[in-house]
XYZ file of N, CA and C in Angstrom:
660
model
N -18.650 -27.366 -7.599
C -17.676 -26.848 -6.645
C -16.817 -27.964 -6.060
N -17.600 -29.022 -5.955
C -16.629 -30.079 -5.330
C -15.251 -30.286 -5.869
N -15.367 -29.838 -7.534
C -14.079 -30.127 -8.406
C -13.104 -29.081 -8.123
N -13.434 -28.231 -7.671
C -12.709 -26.876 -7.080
C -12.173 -27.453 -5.723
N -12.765 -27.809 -4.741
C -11.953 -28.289 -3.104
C -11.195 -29.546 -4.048
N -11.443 -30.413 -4.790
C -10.783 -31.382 -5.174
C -9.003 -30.650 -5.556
N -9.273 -29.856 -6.713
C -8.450 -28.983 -7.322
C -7.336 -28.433 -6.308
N -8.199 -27.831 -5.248
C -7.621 -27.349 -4.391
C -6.590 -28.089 -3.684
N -7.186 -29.489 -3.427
C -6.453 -30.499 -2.291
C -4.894 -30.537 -3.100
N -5.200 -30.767 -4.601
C -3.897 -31.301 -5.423
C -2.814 -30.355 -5.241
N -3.283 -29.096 -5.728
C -2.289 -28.139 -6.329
C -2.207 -27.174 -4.931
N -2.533 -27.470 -3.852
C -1.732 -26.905 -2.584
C -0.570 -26.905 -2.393
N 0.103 -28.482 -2.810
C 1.102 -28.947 -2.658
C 2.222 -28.821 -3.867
N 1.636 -27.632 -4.563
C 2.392 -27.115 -5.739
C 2.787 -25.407 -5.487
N 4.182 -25.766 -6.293
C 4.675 -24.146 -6.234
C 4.371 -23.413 -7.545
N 3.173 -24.478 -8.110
C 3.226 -23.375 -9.576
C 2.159 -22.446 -9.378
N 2.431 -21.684 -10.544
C 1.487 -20.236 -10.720
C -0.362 -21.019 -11.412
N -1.086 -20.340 -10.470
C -2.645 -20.694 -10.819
C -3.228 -19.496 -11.258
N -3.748 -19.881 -12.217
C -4.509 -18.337 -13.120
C -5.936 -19.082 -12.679
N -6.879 -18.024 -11.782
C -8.200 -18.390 -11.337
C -9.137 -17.404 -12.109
N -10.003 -18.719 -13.057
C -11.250 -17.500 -14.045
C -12.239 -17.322 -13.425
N -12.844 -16.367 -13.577
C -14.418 -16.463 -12.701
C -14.718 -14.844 -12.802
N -16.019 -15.133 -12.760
C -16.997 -13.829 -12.417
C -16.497 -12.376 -11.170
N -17.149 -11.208 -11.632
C -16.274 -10.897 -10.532
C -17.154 -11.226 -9.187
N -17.178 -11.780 -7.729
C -17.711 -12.161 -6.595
C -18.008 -13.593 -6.851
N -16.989 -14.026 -7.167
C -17.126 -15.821 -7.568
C -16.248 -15.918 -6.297
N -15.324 -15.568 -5.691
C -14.106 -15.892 -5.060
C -13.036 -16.368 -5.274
N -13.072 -15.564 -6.133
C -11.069 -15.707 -6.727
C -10.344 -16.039 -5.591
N -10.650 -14.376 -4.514
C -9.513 -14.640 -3.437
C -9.289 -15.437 -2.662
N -11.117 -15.858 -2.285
C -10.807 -17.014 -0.900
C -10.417 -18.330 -1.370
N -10.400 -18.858 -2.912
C -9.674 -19.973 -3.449
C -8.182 -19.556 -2.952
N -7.886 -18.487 -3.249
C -6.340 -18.028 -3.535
C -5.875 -18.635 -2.396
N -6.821 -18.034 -0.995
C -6.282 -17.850 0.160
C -6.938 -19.557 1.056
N -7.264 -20.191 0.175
C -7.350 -21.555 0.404
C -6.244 -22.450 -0.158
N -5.673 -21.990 -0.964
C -4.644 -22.834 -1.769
C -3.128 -22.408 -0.838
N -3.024 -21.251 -0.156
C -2.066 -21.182 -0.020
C -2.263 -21.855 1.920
N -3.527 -22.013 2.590
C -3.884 -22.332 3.871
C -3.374 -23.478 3.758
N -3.785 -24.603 2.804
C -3.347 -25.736 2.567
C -1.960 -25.740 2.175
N -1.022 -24.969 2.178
C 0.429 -25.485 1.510
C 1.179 -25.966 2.556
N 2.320 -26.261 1.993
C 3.651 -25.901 3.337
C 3.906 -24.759 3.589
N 3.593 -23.685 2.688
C 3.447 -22.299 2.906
C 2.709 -21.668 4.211
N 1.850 -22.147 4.755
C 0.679 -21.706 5.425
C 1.147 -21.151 6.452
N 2.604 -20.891 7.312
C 2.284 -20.066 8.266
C 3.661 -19.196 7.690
N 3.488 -18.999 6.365
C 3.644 -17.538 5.517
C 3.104 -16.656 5.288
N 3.378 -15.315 4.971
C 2.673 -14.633 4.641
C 1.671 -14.832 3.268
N 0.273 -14.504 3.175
C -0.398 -14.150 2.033
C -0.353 -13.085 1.318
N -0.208 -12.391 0.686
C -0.498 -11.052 0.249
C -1.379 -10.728 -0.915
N -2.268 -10.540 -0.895
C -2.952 -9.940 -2.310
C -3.293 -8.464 -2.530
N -3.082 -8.774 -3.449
C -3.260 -6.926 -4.378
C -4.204 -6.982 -5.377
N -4.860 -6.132 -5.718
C -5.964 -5.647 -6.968
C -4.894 -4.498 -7.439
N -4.558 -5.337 -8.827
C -3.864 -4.676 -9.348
C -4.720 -3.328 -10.463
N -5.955 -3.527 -10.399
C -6.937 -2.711 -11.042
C -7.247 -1.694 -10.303
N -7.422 -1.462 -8.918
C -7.463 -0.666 -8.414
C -6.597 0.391 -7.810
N -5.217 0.080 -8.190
C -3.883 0.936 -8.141
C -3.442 1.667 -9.165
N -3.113 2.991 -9.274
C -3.001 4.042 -10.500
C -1.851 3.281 -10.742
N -1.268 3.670 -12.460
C -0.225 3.279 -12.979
C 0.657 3.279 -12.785
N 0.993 4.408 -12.095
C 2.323 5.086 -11.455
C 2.437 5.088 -10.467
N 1.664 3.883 -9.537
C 2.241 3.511 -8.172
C 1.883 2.301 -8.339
N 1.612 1.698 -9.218
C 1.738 0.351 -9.476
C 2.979 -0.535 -9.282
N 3.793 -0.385 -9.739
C 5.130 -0.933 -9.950
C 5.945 -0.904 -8.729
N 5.612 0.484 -8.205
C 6.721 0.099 -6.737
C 5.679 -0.320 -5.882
N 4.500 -0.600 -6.067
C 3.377 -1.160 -4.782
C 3.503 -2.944 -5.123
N 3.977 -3.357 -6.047
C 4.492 -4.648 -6.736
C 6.117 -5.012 -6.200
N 7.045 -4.125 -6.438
C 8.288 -4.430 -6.805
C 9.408 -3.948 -5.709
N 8.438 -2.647 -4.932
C 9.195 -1.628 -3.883
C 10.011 -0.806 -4.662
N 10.777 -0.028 -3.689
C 11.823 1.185 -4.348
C 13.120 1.324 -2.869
N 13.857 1.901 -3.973
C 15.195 2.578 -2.728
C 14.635 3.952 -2.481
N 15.404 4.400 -1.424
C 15.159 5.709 -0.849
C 15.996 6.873 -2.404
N 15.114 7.218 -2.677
C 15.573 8.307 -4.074
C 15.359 7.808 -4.729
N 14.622 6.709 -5.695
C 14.523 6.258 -6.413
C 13.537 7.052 -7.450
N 12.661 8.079 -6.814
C 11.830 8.753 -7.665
C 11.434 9.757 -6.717
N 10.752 11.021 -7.135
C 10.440 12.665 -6.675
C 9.434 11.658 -5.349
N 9.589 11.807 -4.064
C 8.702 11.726 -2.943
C 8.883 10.315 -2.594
N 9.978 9.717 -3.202
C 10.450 8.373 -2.585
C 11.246 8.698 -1.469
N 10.870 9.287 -0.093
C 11.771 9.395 0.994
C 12.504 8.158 1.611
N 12.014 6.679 1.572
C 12.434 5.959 2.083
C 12.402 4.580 1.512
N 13.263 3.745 1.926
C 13.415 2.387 1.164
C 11.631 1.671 1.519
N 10.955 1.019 0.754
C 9.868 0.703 0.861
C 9.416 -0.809 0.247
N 9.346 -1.938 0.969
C 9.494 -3.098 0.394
C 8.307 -3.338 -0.321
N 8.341 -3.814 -1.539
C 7.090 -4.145 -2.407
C 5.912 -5.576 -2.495
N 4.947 -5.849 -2.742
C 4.474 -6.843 -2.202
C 4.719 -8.237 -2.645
N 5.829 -8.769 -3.401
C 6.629 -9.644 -3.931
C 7.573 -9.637 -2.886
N 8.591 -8.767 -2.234
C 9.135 -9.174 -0.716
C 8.221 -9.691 0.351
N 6.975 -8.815 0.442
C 6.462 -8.524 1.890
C 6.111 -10.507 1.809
N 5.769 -11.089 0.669
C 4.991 -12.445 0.194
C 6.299 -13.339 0.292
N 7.504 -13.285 0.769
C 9.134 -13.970 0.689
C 8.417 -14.998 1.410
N 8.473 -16.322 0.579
C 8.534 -17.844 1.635
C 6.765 -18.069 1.550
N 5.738 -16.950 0.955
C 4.727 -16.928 1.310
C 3.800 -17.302 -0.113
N 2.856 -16.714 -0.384
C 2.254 -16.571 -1.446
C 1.815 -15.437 -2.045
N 1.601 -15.349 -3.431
C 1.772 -13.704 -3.572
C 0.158 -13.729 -5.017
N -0.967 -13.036 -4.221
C -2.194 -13.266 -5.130
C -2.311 -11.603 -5.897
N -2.302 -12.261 -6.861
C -2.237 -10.694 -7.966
C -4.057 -10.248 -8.238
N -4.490 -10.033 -8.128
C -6.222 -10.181 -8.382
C -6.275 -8.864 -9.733
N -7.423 -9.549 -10.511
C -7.630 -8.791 -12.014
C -6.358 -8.293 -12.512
N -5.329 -9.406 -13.002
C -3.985 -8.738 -13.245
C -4.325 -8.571 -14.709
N -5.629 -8.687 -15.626
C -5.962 -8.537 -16.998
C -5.588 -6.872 -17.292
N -5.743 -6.600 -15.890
C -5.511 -4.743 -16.047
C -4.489 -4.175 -16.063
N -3.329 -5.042 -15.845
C -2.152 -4.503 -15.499
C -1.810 -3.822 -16.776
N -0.998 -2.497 -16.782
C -0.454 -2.002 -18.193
C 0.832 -2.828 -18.848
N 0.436 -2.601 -19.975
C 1.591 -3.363 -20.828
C 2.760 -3.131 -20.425
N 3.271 -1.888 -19.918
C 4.967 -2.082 -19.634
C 5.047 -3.035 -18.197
N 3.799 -3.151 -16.925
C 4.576 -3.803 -16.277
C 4.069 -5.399 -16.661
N 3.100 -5.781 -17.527
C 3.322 -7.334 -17.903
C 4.591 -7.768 -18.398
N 4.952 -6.667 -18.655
C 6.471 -7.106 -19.477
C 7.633 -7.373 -18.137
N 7.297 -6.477 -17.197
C 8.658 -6.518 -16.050
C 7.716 -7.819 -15.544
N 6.474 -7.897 -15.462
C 6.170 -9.121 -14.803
C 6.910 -10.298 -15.690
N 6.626 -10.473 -16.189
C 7.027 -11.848 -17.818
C 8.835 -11.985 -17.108
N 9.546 -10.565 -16.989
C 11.115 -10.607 -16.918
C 11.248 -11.718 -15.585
N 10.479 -11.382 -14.460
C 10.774 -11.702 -13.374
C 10.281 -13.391 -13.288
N 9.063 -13.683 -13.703
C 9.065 -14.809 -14.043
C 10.079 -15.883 -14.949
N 10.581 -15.022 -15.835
C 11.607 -15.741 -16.259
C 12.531 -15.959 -15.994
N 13.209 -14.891 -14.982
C 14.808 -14.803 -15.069
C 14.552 -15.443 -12.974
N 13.252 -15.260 -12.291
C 13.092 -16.247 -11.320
C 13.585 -15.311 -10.365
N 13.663 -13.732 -9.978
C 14.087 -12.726 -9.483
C 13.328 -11.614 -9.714
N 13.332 -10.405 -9.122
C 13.177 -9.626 -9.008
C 13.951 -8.197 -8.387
N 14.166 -7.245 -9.445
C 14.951 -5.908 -8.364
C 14.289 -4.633 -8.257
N 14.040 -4.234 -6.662
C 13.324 -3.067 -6.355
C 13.899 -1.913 -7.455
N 12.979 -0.823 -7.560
C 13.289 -0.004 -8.197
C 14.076 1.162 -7.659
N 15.757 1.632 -8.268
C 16.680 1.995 -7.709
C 16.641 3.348 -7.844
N 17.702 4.087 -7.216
C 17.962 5.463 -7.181
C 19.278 5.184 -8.627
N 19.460 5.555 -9.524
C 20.067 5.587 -10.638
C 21.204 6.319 -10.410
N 21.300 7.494 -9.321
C 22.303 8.179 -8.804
C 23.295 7.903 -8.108
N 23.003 6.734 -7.749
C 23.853 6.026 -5.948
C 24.404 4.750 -7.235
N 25.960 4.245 -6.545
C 25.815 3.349 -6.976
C 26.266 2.203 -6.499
N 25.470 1.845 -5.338
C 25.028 0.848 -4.462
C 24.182 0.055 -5.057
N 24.433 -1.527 -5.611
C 23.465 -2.180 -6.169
C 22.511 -2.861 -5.390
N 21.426 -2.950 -6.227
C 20.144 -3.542 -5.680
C 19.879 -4.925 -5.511
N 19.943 -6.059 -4.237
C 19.893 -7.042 -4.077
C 18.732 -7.882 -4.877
N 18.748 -8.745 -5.999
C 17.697 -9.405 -6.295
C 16.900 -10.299 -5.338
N 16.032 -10.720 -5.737
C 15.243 -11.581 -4.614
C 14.561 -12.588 -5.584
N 14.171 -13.623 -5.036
C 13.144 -14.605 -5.445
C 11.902 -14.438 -5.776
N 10.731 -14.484 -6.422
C 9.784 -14.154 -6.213
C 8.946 -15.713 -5.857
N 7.490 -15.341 -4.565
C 6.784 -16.048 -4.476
C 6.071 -16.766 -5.372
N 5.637 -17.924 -4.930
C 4.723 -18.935 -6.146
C 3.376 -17.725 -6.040
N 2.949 -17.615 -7.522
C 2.047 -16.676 -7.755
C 0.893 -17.284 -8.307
N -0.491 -16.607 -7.468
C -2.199 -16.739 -7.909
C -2.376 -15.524 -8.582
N -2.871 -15.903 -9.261
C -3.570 -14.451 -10.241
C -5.214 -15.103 -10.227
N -5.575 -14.022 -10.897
C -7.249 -13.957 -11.158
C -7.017 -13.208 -12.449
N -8.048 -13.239 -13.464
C -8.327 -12.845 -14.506
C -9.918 -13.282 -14.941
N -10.510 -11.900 -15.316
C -11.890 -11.883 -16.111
C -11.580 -12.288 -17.495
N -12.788 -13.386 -17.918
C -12.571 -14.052 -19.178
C -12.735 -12.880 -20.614
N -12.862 -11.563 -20.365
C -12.929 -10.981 -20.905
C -12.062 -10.437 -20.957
N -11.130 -10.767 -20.174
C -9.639 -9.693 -20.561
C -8.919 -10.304 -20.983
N -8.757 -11.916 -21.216
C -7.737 -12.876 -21.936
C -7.534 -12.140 -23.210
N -8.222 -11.862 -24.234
C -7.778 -11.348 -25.391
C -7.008 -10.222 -25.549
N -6.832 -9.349 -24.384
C -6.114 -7.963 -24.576
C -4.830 -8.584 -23.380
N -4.832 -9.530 -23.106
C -3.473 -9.857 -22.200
C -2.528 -10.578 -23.757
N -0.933 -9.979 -23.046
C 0.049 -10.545 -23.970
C 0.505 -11.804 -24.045
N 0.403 -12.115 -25.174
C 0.481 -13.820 -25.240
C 1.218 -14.752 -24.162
N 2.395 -14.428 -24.325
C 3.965 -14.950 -23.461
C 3.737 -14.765 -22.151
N 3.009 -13.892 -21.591
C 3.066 -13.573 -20.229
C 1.943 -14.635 -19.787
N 0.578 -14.412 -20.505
C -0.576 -15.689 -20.293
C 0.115 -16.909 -20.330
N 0.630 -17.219 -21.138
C 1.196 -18.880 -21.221
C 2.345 -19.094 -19.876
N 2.837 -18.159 -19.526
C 3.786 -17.952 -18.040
C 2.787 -18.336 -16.950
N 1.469 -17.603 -16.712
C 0.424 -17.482 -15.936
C 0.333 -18.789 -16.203
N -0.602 -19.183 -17.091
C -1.494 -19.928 -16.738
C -1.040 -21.439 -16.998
N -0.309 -21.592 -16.025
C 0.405 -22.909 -16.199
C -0.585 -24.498 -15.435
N -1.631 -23.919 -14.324
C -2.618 -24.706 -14.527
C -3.986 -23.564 -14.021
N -4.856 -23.970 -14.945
C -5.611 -22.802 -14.581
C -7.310 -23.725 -13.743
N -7.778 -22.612 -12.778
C -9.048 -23.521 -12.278
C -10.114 -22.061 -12.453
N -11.920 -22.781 -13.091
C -12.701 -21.670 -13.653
C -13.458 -21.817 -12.352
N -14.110 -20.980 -11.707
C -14.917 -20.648 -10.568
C -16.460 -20.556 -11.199
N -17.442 -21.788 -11.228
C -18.294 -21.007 -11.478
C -19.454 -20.389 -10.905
N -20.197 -19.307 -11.505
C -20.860 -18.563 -11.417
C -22.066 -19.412 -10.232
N -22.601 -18.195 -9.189
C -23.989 -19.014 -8.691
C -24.877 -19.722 -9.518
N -25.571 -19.312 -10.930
C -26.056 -19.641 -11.626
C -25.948 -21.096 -12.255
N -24.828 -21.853 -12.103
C -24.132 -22.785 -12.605
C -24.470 -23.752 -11.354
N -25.086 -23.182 -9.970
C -24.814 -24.563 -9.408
C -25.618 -23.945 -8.127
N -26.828 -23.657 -8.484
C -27.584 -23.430 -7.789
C -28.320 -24.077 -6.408
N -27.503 -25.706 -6.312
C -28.325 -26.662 -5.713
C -26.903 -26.086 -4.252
N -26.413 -25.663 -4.819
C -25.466 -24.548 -3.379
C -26.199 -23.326 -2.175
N -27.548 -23.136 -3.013
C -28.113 -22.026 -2.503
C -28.725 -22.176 -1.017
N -29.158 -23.498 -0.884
C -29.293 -23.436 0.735
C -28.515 -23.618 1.713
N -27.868 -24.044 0.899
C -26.071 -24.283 1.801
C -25.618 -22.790 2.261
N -25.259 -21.623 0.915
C -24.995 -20.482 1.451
C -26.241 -19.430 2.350
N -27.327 -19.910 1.856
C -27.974 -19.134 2.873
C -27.859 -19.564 4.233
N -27.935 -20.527 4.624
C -27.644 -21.220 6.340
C -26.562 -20.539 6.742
N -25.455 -20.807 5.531
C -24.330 -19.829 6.222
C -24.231 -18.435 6.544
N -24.585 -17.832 5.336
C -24.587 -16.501 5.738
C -25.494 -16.022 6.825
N -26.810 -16.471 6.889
C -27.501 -16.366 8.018
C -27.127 -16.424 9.613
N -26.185 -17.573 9.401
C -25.509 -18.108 11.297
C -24.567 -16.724 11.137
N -23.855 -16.594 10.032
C -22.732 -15.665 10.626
C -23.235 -14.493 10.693
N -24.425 -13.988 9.866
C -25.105 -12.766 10.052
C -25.670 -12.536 11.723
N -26.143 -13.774 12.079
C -26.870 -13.551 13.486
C -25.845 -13.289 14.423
N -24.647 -14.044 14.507
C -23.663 -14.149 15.538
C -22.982 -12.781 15.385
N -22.854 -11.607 14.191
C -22.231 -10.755 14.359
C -23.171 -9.882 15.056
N -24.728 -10.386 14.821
C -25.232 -8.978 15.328
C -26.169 -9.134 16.740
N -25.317 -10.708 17.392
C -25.728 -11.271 18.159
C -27.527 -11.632 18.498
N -27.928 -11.837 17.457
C -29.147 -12.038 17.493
C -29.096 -13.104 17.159
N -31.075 -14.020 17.579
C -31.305 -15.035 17.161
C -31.558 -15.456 16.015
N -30.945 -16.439 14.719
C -31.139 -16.562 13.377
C -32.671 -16.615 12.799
N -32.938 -16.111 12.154
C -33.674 -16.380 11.300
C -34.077 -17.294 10.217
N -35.362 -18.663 9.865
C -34.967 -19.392 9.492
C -36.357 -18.864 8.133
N -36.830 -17.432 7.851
C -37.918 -17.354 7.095
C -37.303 -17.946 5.698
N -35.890 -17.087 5.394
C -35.716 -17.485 4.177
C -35.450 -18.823 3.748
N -35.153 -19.571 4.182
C -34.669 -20.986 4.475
C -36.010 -22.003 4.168
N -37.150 -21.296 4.687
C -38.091 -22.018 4.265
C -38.387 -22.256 2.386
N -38.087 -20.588 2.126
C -38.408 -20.889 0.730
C -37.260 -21.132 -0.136
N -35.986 -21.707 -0.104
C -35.310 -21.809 -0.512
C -35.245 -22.506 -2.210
N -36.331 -23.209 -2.246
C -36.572 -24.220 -3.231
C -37.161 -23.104 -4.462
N -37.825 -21.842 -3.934
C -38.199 -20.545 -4.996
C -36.915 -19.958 -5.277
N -36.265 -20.012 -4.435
C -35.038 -18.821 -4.613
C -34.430 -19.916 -5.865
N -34.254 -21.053 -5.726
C -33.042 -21.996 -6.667
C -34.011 -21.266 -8.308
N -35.184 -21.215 -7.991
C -35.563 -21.214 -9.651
C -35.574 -19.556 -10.195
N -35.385 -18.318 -8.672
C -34.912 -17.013 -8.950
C -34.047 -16.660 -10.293
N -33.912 -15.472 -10.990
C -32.898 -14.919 -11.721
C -32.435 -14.092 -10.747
N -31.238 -14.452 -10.778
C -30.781 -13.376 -9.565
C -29.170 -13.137 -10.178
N -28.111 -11.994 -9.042
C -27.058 -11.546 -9.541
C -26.010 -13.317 -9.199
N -25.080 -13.327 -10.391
C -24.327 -14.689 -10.334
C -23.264 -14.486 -8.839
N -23.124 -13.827 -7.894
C -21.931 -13.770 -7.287
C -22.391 -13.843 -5.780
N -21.489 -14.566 -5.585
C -22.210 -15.161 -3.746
C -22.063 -13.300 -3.011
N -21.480 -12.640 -3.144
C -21.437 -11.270 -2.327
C -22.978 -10.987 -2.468
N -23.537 -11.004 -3.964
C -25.125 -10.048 -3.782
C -25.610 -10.788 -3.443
N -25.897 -12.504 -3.076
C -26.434 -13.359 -3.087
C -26.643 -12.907 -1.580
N -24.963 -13.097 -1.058
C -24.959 -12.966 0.511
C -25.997 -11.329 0.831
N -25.613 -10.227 0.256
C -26.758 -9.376 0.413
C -27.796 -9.567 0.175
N -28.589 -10.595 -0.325
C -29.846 -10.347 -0.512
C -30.669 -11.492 0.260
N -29.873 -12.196 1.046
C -30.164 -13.221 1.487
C -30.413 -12.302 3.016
N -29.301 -11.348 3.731
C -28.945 -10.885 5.060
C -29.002 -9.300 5.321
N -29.556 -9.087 4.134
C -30.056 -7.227 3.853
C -31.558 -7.161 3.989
């Protein structure tokens, strides 16, 4: 992990796009949202999206926004999260899922260094382009092969791998202390130090790779 805060220190001070690999509960985001704490960016907005967890067809304007008419129940102009991120940072999370037509509007906007909300086709009032934010993505190493070539090589212009608990286990008493203080202070009780004693069993445990179950099973 140290090579990760190292990583981190460098490429704060960069506006390029970071493709972050890792497990899912490795912490894609809180790298994301460490890289951008450290920028000149930092009292910008962050924004991240799970682009996996948004249907297809509200994908694109939950990315890009829309004009008022732009589609059946578009009542109003609605800024997308590439504006709301202007001056800021803009974290795409599991973008391996995104559908092929919008990797492609993604790929456009990266290239052409703009972006335009999606219009009412009827009006013909044109649509102001905009800049888009320096962009974090996340991607499961299992979805590199079904992502489109051109758009990956756009992404992943320097990429950092997160690894797994399993990989670096001599972390484990470190996160239990932590999760423990912050477990006690939310539930204002006095900490508990049982697990802490056996910590040296837990390092040789099979357990789930991702600090979230870790953190549950450490404070559950």
């Amino acid at each position: 992990m140290q090579e990760v805060f190292r990583a981190i220190g460098r490429l704060s001070q960069s506006h390029a796009t970071v493709l972050i690999n890792g497990e899912s509960g490795t912490g894609k985001e809180l790298v994301a949202h460490a890289l951008h704490r450290h920028s000149p960016r930092a009292d910008k907005p962050f924004i991240a999206i799970n682009t996996a967890a948004i249907p297809k067809d509200l994908l694109e304007s939950e990315l890009f926004g829309h004009e008022r008419g732009a589609f059946t129940g578009a009542a109003a102009t609605r800024r997308g999260r590439f504006e709301q991120a202007e001056g800021g940072t803009l974290f795409l999370d599991e973008i391996g899922d995104m559908p092929a037509d919008l990797q492609t509007r993604l790929l456009r906007v990266l290239s052409d260094g703009n972006f335009i909300a999606s219009a009412d086709t009827s009006r013909s009032r044109p649509t102001c382009a905009s800049s888009p934010p320096p962009i974090k993505t996340s991607m499961s190493a299992s979805k590199l092969g079904l992502f489109r070539e051109d758009l990956f090589h756009r992404l992943n212009v320097i990429r950092l791998r997160l690894p797994p608990l399993r990989e670096r286990r001599e972390d484990i008493p470190l996160l239990a202390k932590y999760f423990l203080k912050k477990s006690a202070s939310e539930l204002s009780v006095e900490q508990s130090n049982s697990v802490m004693r056996h910590c040296n069993i837990l390092k040789c445990r099979i357990f789930p790779a991702t600090c979230g179950n870790w953190k549950t099973s450490v404070t559950g």
